[in-house]
Amino acid sequence: MRSVGVEEELLLVDPATGEPRAVSAAVLALAARDGSEARDTFERELQEQQLEFATHPCTDLRELAAEIVRCRAEAARHAEKAQATVAALATSPLPAGPALGTGERYRWIEEHFGLTAQEQLTCGCHVHVSVGSDEEGVAVLDRIRPWLAVLLALSANSPLWQGGDTSYHSYRSRVWGRWPSAGPAELFGDAGRYHRLVDDLLATGVLRDEGMVYFDARLSRNYPTVEVRVADVPLDASTTALVAALARGLVETAAREWRDGTPPPDHPVALLRLAAWRAARSGLDDTLVHPVTRRPAPAGEVLDALLDHVRAALAADGDLEFVTAGLDELARRGNGARVQREILRRTGSLREVVAECVRRTQDASGTL
């Protein structure tokens, strides 16, 4: 069974006002006092108003869900000591100015990318799924491309930006797309071609290092995994676990197709970009671009198609019931974007949106 791990980026906010707080250095220092495990769990991000954590790799999805809840709780505990708290928000509902982290790498990024870097107060979710080799990993990357926009739609959690409603479900993905290497990639064909493309991108001098190859899914630099990077950080921990389960199902399904000699779908990058835009705009509340027909279809129909596509892999791993229940629950309550808008309609207050999202970020009751 393939192992799966999750990285989540959380927003550090003032508990009273809901405004982002640039205290990640202090939070990381406090976490480090707890020992090596905390140092390995938490990392800094581009902006000082962010905190990232990484779970241990797991094979059991319920264990992974518990890990996500634990890491969120630990992040909140350390943030509290710095007079802050954490919220699983992919963008800040309240206005926020840039507070880029210190260090040579971040200074280089700010100098070269200007406003693009300054406005990148965005929080994503990255799922690592183990693969047996780079060849298998690239075969997987080629075959999961059409389905990644669906993961964006169900994770979408960034409708509000700089004090207003963007009309998008995932505005984070639109801001993130300003990086020159971000978004869907073409078919690679084999590992050699993948690595040659990465080398060519670095040789342009536009990117500082391989960490800035921001494909929607890529081979990890540090682990024998495929890293699926397309999702917003979900509001509820249970949705993060659902995204991880579906990502593992997609990887296993793609690997089986590769072994069986099934060629990858030859979707043009231009079409994949449109599908990602549609997912960011609509979330689960309107049509999506169907990954098979490449035509508009109701979001529920597209989710059913995704479940059918990965059903055999989910059943083999014992994840089918977990995912089916998760999709049913998501359909009932909506993604984070829908929840944020409902809170705003009910309260009329962006601060209340943040406060309620802080509570939901640290709520373990919804974990499957």
mmCIF file of C-alpha atoms in Angstrom:
data_model
loop_
_atom_site.group_PDB
_atom_site.id
_atom_site.type_symbol
_atom_site.label_atom_id
_atom_site.label_comp_id
_atom_site.label_asym_id
_atom_site.label_seq_id
_atom_site.Cartn_x
_atom_site.Cartn_y
_atom_site.Cartn_z
ATOM 1 C CA MET A 1 0.000 0.000 0.000
ATOM 2 C CA ARG A 2 1.315 3.449 -0.929
ATOM 3 C CA SER A 3 2.151 5.815 1.907
ATOM 4 C CA VAL A 4 0.678 9.292 1.872
ATOM 5 C CA GLY A 5 1.620 12.454 3.751
ATOM 6 C CA VAL A 6 0.263 15.981 3.850
ATOM 7 C CA GLU A 7 1.759 19.461 4.082
ATOM 8 C CA GLU A 8 -0.619 22.243 5.090
ATOM 9 C CA GLU A 9 0.054 25.975 5.149
ATOM 10 C CA LEU A 10 -1.892 27.801 7.868
ATOM 11 C CA LEU A 11 -2.603 31.494 8.321
ATOM 12 C CA LEU A 12 -1.368 33.092 11.549
ATOM 13 C CA VAL A 13 -3.961 35.596 12.783
ATOM 14 C CA ASP A 14 -4.709 37.840 15.732
ATOM 15 C CA PRO A 15 -7.237 36.054 17.976
ATOM 16 C CA ALA A 16 -9.163 39.292 18.616
ATOM 17 C CA THR A 17 -9.174 41.032 15.231
ATOM 18 C CA GLY A 18 -8.681 38.172 12.772
ATOM 19 C CA GLU A 19 -5.966 40.125 10.990
ATOM 20 C CA PRO A 20 -2.852 38.240 9.830
ATOM 21 C CA ARG A 21 0.112 38.441 12.210
ATOM 22 C CA ALA A 22 3.748 38.220 11.099
ATOM 23 C CA VAL A 23 4.955 36.005 13.949
ATOM 24 C CA SER A 24 6.068 32.784 12.250
ATOM 25 C CA ALA A 25 9.681 33.192 13.398
ATOM 26 C CA ALA A 26 8.532 33.420 17.009
ATOM 27 C CA VAL A 27 6.175 30.464 16.633
ATOM 28 C CA LEU A 28 8.905 28.315 15.099
ATOM 29 C CA ALA A 29 11.305 29.233 17.896
ATOM 30 C CA LEU A 30 8.694 28.250 20.472
ATOM 31 C CA ALA A 31 8.007 24.986 18.649
ATOM 32 C CA ALA A 32 11.715 24.172 18.523
ATOM 33 C CA ARG A 33 11.864 24.255 22.314
ATOM 34 C CA ASP A 34 9.590 21.225 22.329
ATOM 35 C CA GLY A 35 12.291 19.107 20.728
ATOM 36 C CA SER A 36 13.308 17.584 17.421
ATOM 37 C CA GLU A 37 9.859 16.269 16.484
ATOM 38 C CA ALA A 38 8.370 19.760 16.521
ATOM 39 C CA ARG A 39 11.340 21.086 14.538
ATOM 40 C CA ASP A 40 10.699 18.412 11.909
ATOM 41 C CA THR A 41 6.941 19.101 11.827
ATOM 42 C CA PHE A 42 6.840 22.890 11.354
ATOM 43 C CA GLU A 43 8.515 25.060 8.738
ATOM 44 C CA ARG A 44 8.563 28.691 7.695
ATOM 45 C CA GLU A 45 6.936 29.903 4.501
ATOM 46 C CA LEU A 46 7.392 32.842 2.158
ATOM 47 C CA GLN A 47 5.338 35.204 4.325
ATOM 48 C CA GLU A 48 5.802 35.670 8.066
ATOM 49 C CA GLN A 49 2.005 35.376 8.501
ATOM 50 C CA GLN A 50 2.165 31.694 7.509
ATOM 51 C CA LEU A 51 3.128 28.465 9.214
ATOM 52 C CA GLU A 52 3.552 25.122 7.458
ATOM 53 C CA PHE A 53 3.407 21.666 8.939
ATOM 54 C CA ALA A 54 4.089 18.232 7.511
ATOM 55 C CA THR A 55 2.566 14.991 8.749
ATOM 56 C CA HIS A 56 4.387 11.706 8.994
ATOM 57 C CA PRO A 57 3.779 9.405 6.024
ATOM 58 C CA CYS A 58 0.891 7.040 6.726
ATOM 59 C CA THR A 59 -0.707 4.084 4.994
ATOM 60 C CA ASP A 60 -3.946 4.191 7.005
ATOM 61 C CA LEU A 61 -6.133 7.179 6.097
ATOM 62 C CA ARG A 62 -7.739 7.418 9.513
ATOM 63 C CA GLU A 63 -4.283 7.608 11.046
ATOM 64 C CA LEU A 64 -3.457 10.391 8.580
ATOM 65 C CA ALA A 65 -6.656 12.265 9.499
ATOM 66 C CA ALA A 66 -5.701 12.059 13.165
ATOM 67 C CA GLU A 67 -2.199 13.338 12.288
ATOM 68 C CA ILE A 68 -3.671 16.368 10.521
ATOM 69 C CA VAL A 69 -5.838 17.167 13.557
ATOM 70 C CA ARG A 70 -2.843 16.733 15.885
ATOM 71 C CA CYS A 71 -0.593 18.979 13.811
ATOM 72 C CA ARG A 72 -3.244 21.687 13.605
ATOM 73 C CA ALA A 73 -3.709 21.552 17.377
ATOM 74 C CA GLU A 74 0.051 21.739 17.959
ATOM 75 C CA ALA A 75 0.313 24.697 15.582
ATOM 76 C CA ALA A 76 -2.438 26.480 17.529
ATOM 77 C CA ARG A 77 -0.725 25.708 20.840
ATOM 78 C CA HIS A 78 2.588 27.177 19.725
ATOM 79 C CA ALA A 79 0.913 30.179 18.077
ATOM 80 C CA GLU A 80 -0.960 30.978 21.279
ATOM 81 C CA LYS A 81 2.359 31.533 23.059
ATOM 82 C CA ALA A 82 3.103 34.218 20.444
ATOM 83 C CA GLN A 83 -0.298 35.907 20.990
ATOM 84 C CA ALA A 84 -1.661 34.478 17.749
ATOM 85 C CA THR A 85 -3.737 31.575 16.510
ATOM 86 C CA VAL A 86 -4.023 29.566 13.281
ATOM 87 C CA ALA A 87 -6.719 29.398 10.645
ATOM 88 C CA ALA A 88 -6.964 27.029 7.701
ATOM 89 C CA LEU A 89 -7.737 29.827 5.246
ATOM 90 C CA ALA A 90 -6.218 29.801 1.776
ATOM 91 C CA THR A 91 -6.364 33.606 1.629
ATOM 92 C CA SER A 92 -6.969 36.235 4.305
ATOM 93 C CA PRO A 93 -10.521 37.633 4.323
ATOM 94 C CA LEU A 94 -9.177 40.806 5.963
ATOM 95 C CA PRO A 95 -6.687 43.177 4.306
ATOM 96 C CA ALA A 96 -3.039 42.266 4.832
ATOM 97 C CA GLY A 97 0.244 43.790 3.754
ATOM 98 C CA PRO A 98 3.374 41.881 2.755
ATOM 99 C CA ALA A 99 5.702 40.577 5.454
ATOM 100 C CA LEU A 100 8.179 38.453 3.549
ATOM 101 C CA GLY A 101 10.456 36.205 5.516
ATOM 102 C CA THR A 102 14.094 37.003 6.031
ATOM 103 C CA GLY A 103 16.945 35.116 4.457
ATOM 104 C CA GLU A 104 18.834 35.163 1.175
ATOM 105 C CA ARG A 105 16.362 32.990 -0.725
ATOM 106 C CA TYR A 106 13.316 35.097 0.160
ATOM 107 C CA ARG A 107 15.194 38.332 -0.555
ATOM 108 C CA TRP A 108 16.090 36.972 -4.006
ATOM 109 C CA ILE A 109 12.465 36.035 -4.679
ATOM 110 C CA GLU A 110 11.205 39.471 -3.623
ATOM 111 C CA GLU A 111 13.819 41.263 -5.724
ATOM 112 C CA HIS A 112 13.074 39.230 -8.841
ATOM 113 C CA PHE A 113 9.296 38.898 -8.609
ATOM 114 C CA GLY A 114 8.237 42.130 -6.934
ATOM 115 C CA LEU A 115 4.480 42.449 -6.401
ATOM 116 C CA THR A 116 3.900 38.798 -7.319
ATOM 117 C CA ALA A 117 5.971 37.758 -4.294
ATOM 118 C CA GLN A 118 4.558 40.469 -2.036
ATOM 119 C CA GLU A 119 0.960 39.396 -2.687
ATOM 120 C CA GLN A 120 1.624 35.687 -2.147
ATOM 121 C CA LEU A 121 -0.103 35.395 1.201
ATOM 122 C CA THR A 122 -1.750 32.179 0.051
ATOM 123 C CA CYS A 123 -2.042 28.840 1.810
ATOM 124 C CA GLY A 124 -2.100 25.553 -0.055
ATOM 125 C CA CYS A 125 -2.198 21.848 0.695
ATOM 126 C CA HIS A 126 0.346 19.436 -0.792
ATOM 127 C CA VAL A 127 -0.147 15.680 -0.804
ATOM 128 C CA HIS A 128 2.828 13.315 -1.153
ATOM 129 C CA VAL A 129 2.102 9.803 -2.432
ATOM 130 C CA SER A 130 4.882 7.239 -2.613
ATOM 131 C CA VAL A 131 6.048 5.864 -5.958
ATOM 132 C CA GLY A 132 8.511 3.107 -6.760
ATOM 133 C CA SER A 133 10.728 5.071 -9.149
ATOM 134 C CA ASP A 134 10.972 8.286 -11.121
ATOM 135 C CA GLU A 135 9.704 6.390 -14.170
ATOM 136 C CA GLU A 136 6.564 5.355 -12.320
ATOM 137 C CA GLY A 137 6.251 8.858 -10.898
ATOM 138 C CA VAL A 138 6.375 10.533 -14.308
ATOM 139 C CA ALA A 139 3.915 7.993 -15.711
ATOM 140 C CA VAL A 140 1.598 8.973 -12.865
ATOM 141 C CA LEU A 141 2.065 12.709 -13.500
ATOM 142 C CA ASP A 142 1.115 12.216 -17.149
ATOM 143 C CA ARG A 143 -2.086 10.342 -16.268
ATOM 144 C CA ILE A 144 -3.496 12.368 -13.354
ATOM 145 C CA ARG A 145 -3.401 15.728 -15.159
ATOM 146 C CA PRO A 146 -7.102 15.867 -16.180
ATOM 147 C CA TRP A 147 -8.327 15.134 -12.645
ATOM 148 C CA LEU A 148 -6.359 17.718 -10.672
ATOM 149 C CA ALA A 149 -8.867 20.527 -11.269
ATOM 150 C CA VAL A 150 -11.491 18.420 -9.471
ATOM 151 C CA LEU A 151 -9.297 18.323 -6.352
ATOM 152 C CA LEU A 152 -9.063 22.112 -6.566
ATOM 153 C CA ALA A 153 -12.850 22.445 -6.769
ATOM 154 C CA LEU A 154 -13.571 20.310 -3.723
ATOM 155 C CA SER A 155 -10.794 21.911 -1.617
ATOM 156 C CA ALA A 156 -11.595 25.521 -2.659
ATOM 157 C CA ASN A 157 -11.355 27.753 0.407
ATOM 158 C CA SER A 158 -10.403 31.273 -0.707
ATOM 159 C CA PRO A 159 -13.420 33.329 -1.814
ATOM 160 C CA LEU A 160 -12.401 36.467 0.122
ATOM 161 C CA TRP A 161 -9.367 38.677 -0.561
ATOM 162 C CA GLN A 162 -8.261 42.028 0.878
ATOM 163 C CA GLY A 163 -11.638 42.707 2.485
ATOM 164 C CA GLY A 164 -13.944 41.731 -0.377
ATOM 165 C CA ASP A 165 -15.584 38.824 -2.187
ATOM 166 C CA THR A 166 -13.662 37.813 -5.306
ATOM 167 C CA SER A 167 -16.560 35.879 -6.948
ATOM 168 C CA TYR A 168 -14.162 32.899 -7.032
ATOM 169 C CA HIS A 169 -14.212 29.829 -4.816
ATOM 170 C CA SER A 170 -10.418 29.525 -5.037
ATOM 171 C CA TYR A 171 -8.879 32.920 -5.568
ATOM 172 C CA ARG A 172 -5.650 31.518 -4.091
ATOM 173 C CA SER A 173 -5.132 29.486 -7.245
ATOM 174 C CA ARG A 174 -5.468 32.632 -9.374
ATOM 175 C CA VAL A 175 -2.891 34.480 -7.274
ATOM 176 C CA TRP A 176 -0.619 31.427 -7.232
ATOM 177 C CA GLY A 177 -0.863 31.198 -11.012
ATOM 178 C CA ARG A 178 1.133 34.425 -11.341
ATOM 179 C CA TRP A 179 4.366 32.483 -10.762
ATOM 180 C CA PRO A 180 5.914 31.695 -14.169
ATOM 181 C CA SER A 181 6.257 27.959 -13.494
ATOM 182 C CA ALA A 182 2.850 27.406 -11.845
ATOM 183 C CA GLY A 183 -0.050 25.420 -13.245
ATOM 184 C CA PRO A 184 -0.560 22.338 -15.406
ATOM 185 C CA ALA A 185 2.336 20.842 -17.331
ATOM 186 C CA GLU A 186 2.578 19.116 -20.672
ATOM 187 C CA LEU A 187 2.980 15.360 -21.058
ATOM 188 C CA PHE A 188 6.509 14.350 -20.082
ATOM 189 C CA GLY A 189 6.656 10.841 -21.532
ATOM 190 C CA ASP A 190 9.482 9.553 -19.361
ATOM 191 C CA ALA A 191 11.661 10.502 -16.419
ATOM 192 C CA GLY A 192 14.540 11.656 -18.586
ATOM 193 C CA ARG A 193 12.385 14.172 -20.385
ATOM 194 C CA TYR A 194 10.949 15.404 -17.076
ATOM 195 C CA HIS A 195 14.396 16.027 -15.615
ATOM 196 C CA ARG A 196 15.647 17.677 -18.805
ATOM 197 C CA LEU A 197 12.709 20.085 -18.702
ATOM 198 C CA VAL A 198 13.420 20.954 -15.068
ATOM 199 C CA ASP A 199 17.092 21.539 -15.948
ATOM 200 C CA ASP A 200 16.069 23.769 -18.866
ATOM 201 C CA LEU A 201 13.742 25.806 -16.644
ATOM 202 C CA LEU A 202 16.542 26.384 -14.141
ATOM 203 C CA ALA A 203 18.993 27.239 -16.923
ATOM 204 C CA THR A 204 16.838 30.229 -17.927
ATOM 205 C CA GLY A 205 17.784 31.978 -14.678
ATOM 206 C CA VAL A 206 14.126 32.881 -14.046
ATOM 207 C CA LEU A 207 13.824 30.347 -11.218
ATOM 208 C CA ARG A 208 16.268 30.339 -8.327
ATOM 209 C CA ASP A 209 16.161 26.613 -7.630
ATOM 210 C CA GLU A 210 14.180 23.420 -8.196
ATOM 211 C CA GLY A 211 11.876 24.327 -5.308
ATOM 212 C CA MET A 212 10.379 26.998 -7.580
ATOM 213 C CA VAL A 213 9.180 24.466 -10.161
ATOM 214 C CA TYR A 214 5.558 24.973 -9.191
ATOM 215 C CA PHE A 215 3.780 22.423 -11.382
ATOM 216 C CA ASP A 216 0.319 21.361 -10.153
ATOM 217 C CA ALA A 217 1.942 17.977 -9.562
ATOM 218 C CA ARG A 218 5.641 17.149 -9.626
ATOM 219 C CA LEU A 219 8.251 14.696 -8.464
ATOM 220 C CA SER A 220 9.361 15.604 -4.953
ATOM 221 C CA ARG A 221 12.920 16.870 -4.605
ATOM 222 C CA ASN A 222 13.360 15.235 -1.195
ATOM 223 C CA TYR A 223 11.216 12.090 -1.083
ATOM 224 C CA PRO A 224 10.349 9.168 -3.394
ATOM 225 C CA THR A 225 6.906 10.638 -3.964
ATOM 226 C CA VAL A 226 4.624 12.370 -6.397
ATOM 227 C CA GLU A 227 3.646 15.719 -4.859
ATOM 228 C CA VAL A 228 0.121 16.882 -5.736
ATOM 229 C CA ARG A 229 0.123 20.647 -5.134
ATOM 230 C CA VAL A 230 -3.115 21.902 -6.671
ATOM 231 C CA ALA A 231 -5.387 22.147 -3.602
ATOM 232 C CA ASP A 232 -6.261 25.079 -1.387
ATOM 233 C CA VAL A 233 -5.671 24.343 2.282
ATOM 234 C CA PRO A 234 -9.111 22.957 3.214
ATOM 235 C CA LEU A 235 -11.052 24.481 6.080
ATOM 236 C CA ASP A 236 -11.905 21.146 7.713
ATOM 237 C CA ALA A 237 -9.298 18.513 8.527
ATOM 238 C CA SER A 238 -11.629 15.832 7.201
ATOM 239 C CA THR A 239 -11.548 17.469 3.758
ATOM 240 C CA THR A 240 -7.753 17.394 3.791
ATOM 241 C CA ALA A 241 -7.871 13.670 4.536
ATOM 242 C CA LEU A 242 -10.378 13.238 1.692
ATOM 243 C CA VAL A 243 -8.083 15.078 -0.746
ATOM 244 C CA ALA A 244 -5.206 12.835 0.370
ATOM 245 C CA ALA A 245 -7.266 9.681 -0.126
ATOM 246 C CA LEU A 246 -8.343 10.760 -3.611
ATOM 247 C CA ALA A 247 -4.777 11.727 -4.506
ATOM 248 C CA ARG A 248 -3.550 8.270 -3.474
ATOM 249 C CA GLY A 249 -6.380 6.716 -5.486
ATOM 250 C CA LEU A 250 -5.396 8.759 -8.539
ATOM 251 C CA VAL A 251 -1.732 7.772 -8.197
ATOM 252 C CA GLU A 252 -2.498 4.069 -7.835
ATOM 253 C CA THR A 253 -4.980 4.138 -10.722
ATOM 254 C CA ALA A 254 -2.464 5.906 -12.954
ATOM 255 C CA ALA A 255 0.307 3.464 -12.030
ATOM 256 C CA ARG A 256 -1.943 0.534 -12.930
ATOM 257 C CA GLU A 257 -2.774 2.127 -16.280
ATOM 258 C CA TRP A 258 0.935 2.606 -16.958
ATOM 259 C CA ARG A 259 1.714 -1.015 -16.123
ATOM 260 C CA ASP A 260 -1.158 -2.143 -18.361
ATOM 261 C CA GLY A 261 0.135 -0.040 -21.249
ATOM 262 C CA THR A 262 -2.793 2.396 -21.282
ATOM 263 C CA PRO A 263 -1.581 5.698 -22.759
ATOM 264 C CA PRO A 264 -2.225 8.967 -20.866
ATOM 265 C CA PRO A 265 -5.018 11.279 -22.046
ATOM 266 C CA ASP A 266 -3.523 13.850 -24.409
ATOM 267 C CA HIS A 267 -5.272 16.906 -22.935
ATOM 268 C CA PRO A 268 -3.663 20.150 -24.167
ATOM 269 C CA VAL A 269 -2.277 22.420 -21.456
ATOM 270 C CA ALA A 270 -4.578 25.197 -22.707
ATOM 271 C CA LEU A 271 -7.606 23.024 -21.942
ATOM 272 C CA LEU A 272 -6.262 22.050 -18.524
ATOM 273 C CA ARG A 273 -5.813 25.739 -17.710
ATOM 274 C CA LEU A 274 -9.447 26.407 -18.604
ATOM 275 C CA ALA A 275 -10.568 23.477 -16.455
ATOM 276 C CA ALA A 276 -8.552 24.848 -13.524
ATOM 277 C CA TRP A 277 -10.052 28.308 -14.014
ATOM 278 C CA ARG A 278 -13.566 26.822 -14.058
ATOM 279 C CA ALA A 279 -12.862 24.867 -10.859
ATOM 280 C CA ALA A 280 -11.483 27.992 -9.169
ATOM 281 C CA ARG A 281 -14.468 30.076 -10.238
ATOM 282 C CA SER A 282 -17.259 27.587 -9.518
ATOM 283 C CA GLY A 283 -16.009 25.249 -6.816
ATOM 284 C CA LEU A 284 -18.771 22.697 -6.290
ATOM 285 C CA ASP A 285 -21.660 25.120 -6.873
ATOM 286 C CA ASP A 286 -21.822 25.133 -10.674
ATOM 287 C CA THR A 287 -20.491 23.254 -13.665
ATOM 288 C CA LEU A 288 -16.952 21.930 -14.060
ATOM 289 C CA VAL A 289 -15.058 20.772 -17.129
ATOM 290 C CA HIS A 290 -15.516 16.989 -17.196
ATOM 291 C CA PRO A 291 -12.062 15.329 -17.265
ATOM 292 C CA VAL A 292 -13.218 12.666 -19.758
ATOM 293 C CA THR A 293 -15.612 14.454 -22.111
ATOM 294 C CA ARG A 294 -13.853 17.843 -21.781
ATOM 295 C CA ARG A 295 -17.270 19.500 -21.788
ATOM 296 C CA PRO A 296 -19.274 21.286 -19.057
ATOM 297 C CA ALA A 297 -20.965 19.016 -16.522
ATOM 298 C CA PRO A 298 -22.583 19.535 -13.110
ATOM 299 C CA ALA A 299 -20.065 19.351 -10.269
ATOM 300 C CA GLY A 300 -21.848 16.377 -8.716
ATOM 301 C CA GLU A 301 -21.556 14.436 -11.953
ATOM 302 C CA VAL A 302 -17.830 15.200 -12.146
ATOM 303 C CA LEU A 303 -17.299 14.056 -8.537
ATOM 304 C CA ASP A 304 -19.112 10.825 -9.379
ATOM 305 C CA ALA A 305 -16.815 10.383 -12.379
ATOM 306 C CA LEU A 306 -13.753 10.883 -10.166
ATOM 307 C CA LEU A 307 -15.036 8.314 -7.683
ATOM 308 C CA ASP A 308 -15.693 5.820 -10.478
ATOM 309 C CA HIS A 309 -12.233 6.450 -11.925
ATOM 310 C CA VAL A 310 -10.437 5.582 -8.674
ATOM 311 C CA ARG A 311 -12.973 3.102 -7.255
ATOM 312 C CA ALA A 312 -10.909 -0.049 -7.806
ATOM 313 C CA ALA A 313 -7.793 1.501 -6.244
ATOM 314 C CA LEU A 314 -9.775 2.796 -3.259
ATOM 315 C CA ALA A 315 -11.378 -0.601 -2.717
ATOM 316 C CA ALA A 316 -8.014 -2.376 -2.853
ATOM 317 C CA ASP A 317 -6.626 -0.030 -0.170
ATOM 318 C CA GLY A 318 -9.750 -0.217 1.984
ATOM 319 C CA ASP A 319 -10.480 3.477 1.383
ATOM 320 C CA LEU A 320 -13.733 3.277 -0.578
ATOM 321 C CA GLU A 321 -16.052 3.708 2.406
ATOM 322 C CA PHE A 322 -13.849 6.502 3.780
ATOM 323 C CA VAL A 323 -13.974 8.439 0.508
ATOM 324 C CA THR A 324 -17.661 7.822 -0.180
ATOM 325 C CA ALA A 325 -18.580 9.106 3.285
ATOM 326 C CA GLY A 326 -16.253 12.086 2.846
ATOM 327 C CA LEU A 327 -17.780 13.068 -0.495
ATOM 328 C CA ASP A 328 -21.293 12.747 0.921
ATOM 329 C CA GLU A 329 -20.375 14.975 3.852
ATOM 330 C CA LEU A 330 -18.713 17.500 1.575
ATOM 331 C CA ALA A 331 -21.822 17.648 -0.622
ATOM 332 C CA ARG A 332 -23.924 18.268 2.479
ATOM 333 C CA ARG A 333 -21.898 21.067 4.087
ATOM 334 C CA GLY A 334 -20.012 22.464 1.094
ATOM 335 C CA ASN A 335 -16.357 23.331 0.670
ATOM 336 C CA GLY A 336 -14.614 26.051 2.670
ATOM 337 C CA ALA A 337 -15.570 28.756 0.173
ATOM 338 C CA ARG A 338 -19.257 28.034 0.619
ATOM 339 C CA VAL A 339 -18.877 27.966 4.399
ATOM 340 C CA GLN A 340 -17.055 31.317 4.464
ATOM 341 C CA ARG A 341 -19.733 32.980 2.352
ATOM 342 C CA GLU A 342 -22.502 31.551 4.524
ATOM 343 C CA ILE A 343 -20.835 32.960 7.660
ATOM 344 C CA LEU A 344 -20.428 36.350 5.981
ATOM 345 C CA ARG A 345 -24.082 36.421 4.892
ATOM 346 C CA ARG A 346 -25.203 35.477 8.393
ATOM 347 C CA THR A 347 -22.973 37.858 10.351
ATOM 348 C CA GLY A 348 -21.976 40.582 7.900
ATOM 349 C CA SER A 349 -18.521 40.528 9.509
ATOM 350 C CA LEU A 350 -15.210 39.450 8.042
ATOM 351 C CA ARG A 351 -13.834 39.175 11.572
ATOM 352 C CA GLU A 352 -16.582 36.674 12.395
ATOM 353 C CA VAL A 353 -15.651 34.713 9.281
ATOM 354 C CA VAL A 354 -12.072 34.405 10.542
ATOM 355 C CA ALA A 355 -13.169 33.615 14.107
ATOM 356 C CA GLU A 356 -15.465 30.811 12.979
ATOM 357 C CA CYS A 357 -12.792 29.436 10.646
ATOM 358 C CA VAL A 358 -10.304 29.430 13.540
ATOM 359 C CA ARG A 359 -12.755 27.293 15.511
ATOM 360 C CA ARG A 360 -13.304 24.918 12.596
ATOM 361 C CA THR A 361 -9.572 24.639 11.914
ATOM 362 C CA GLN A 362 -9.057 23.198 15.392
ATOM 363 C CA ASP A 363 -12.262 21.121 15.537
ATOM 364 C CA ALA A 364 -11.586 17.396 15.526
ATOM 365 C CA SER A 365 -15.264 16.370 15.629
ATOM 366 C CA GLY A 366 -15.613 16.255 11.852
ATOM 367 C CA THR A 367 -12.731 13.843 11.330
ATOM 368 C CA LEU A 368 -13.822 10.618 9.654
#
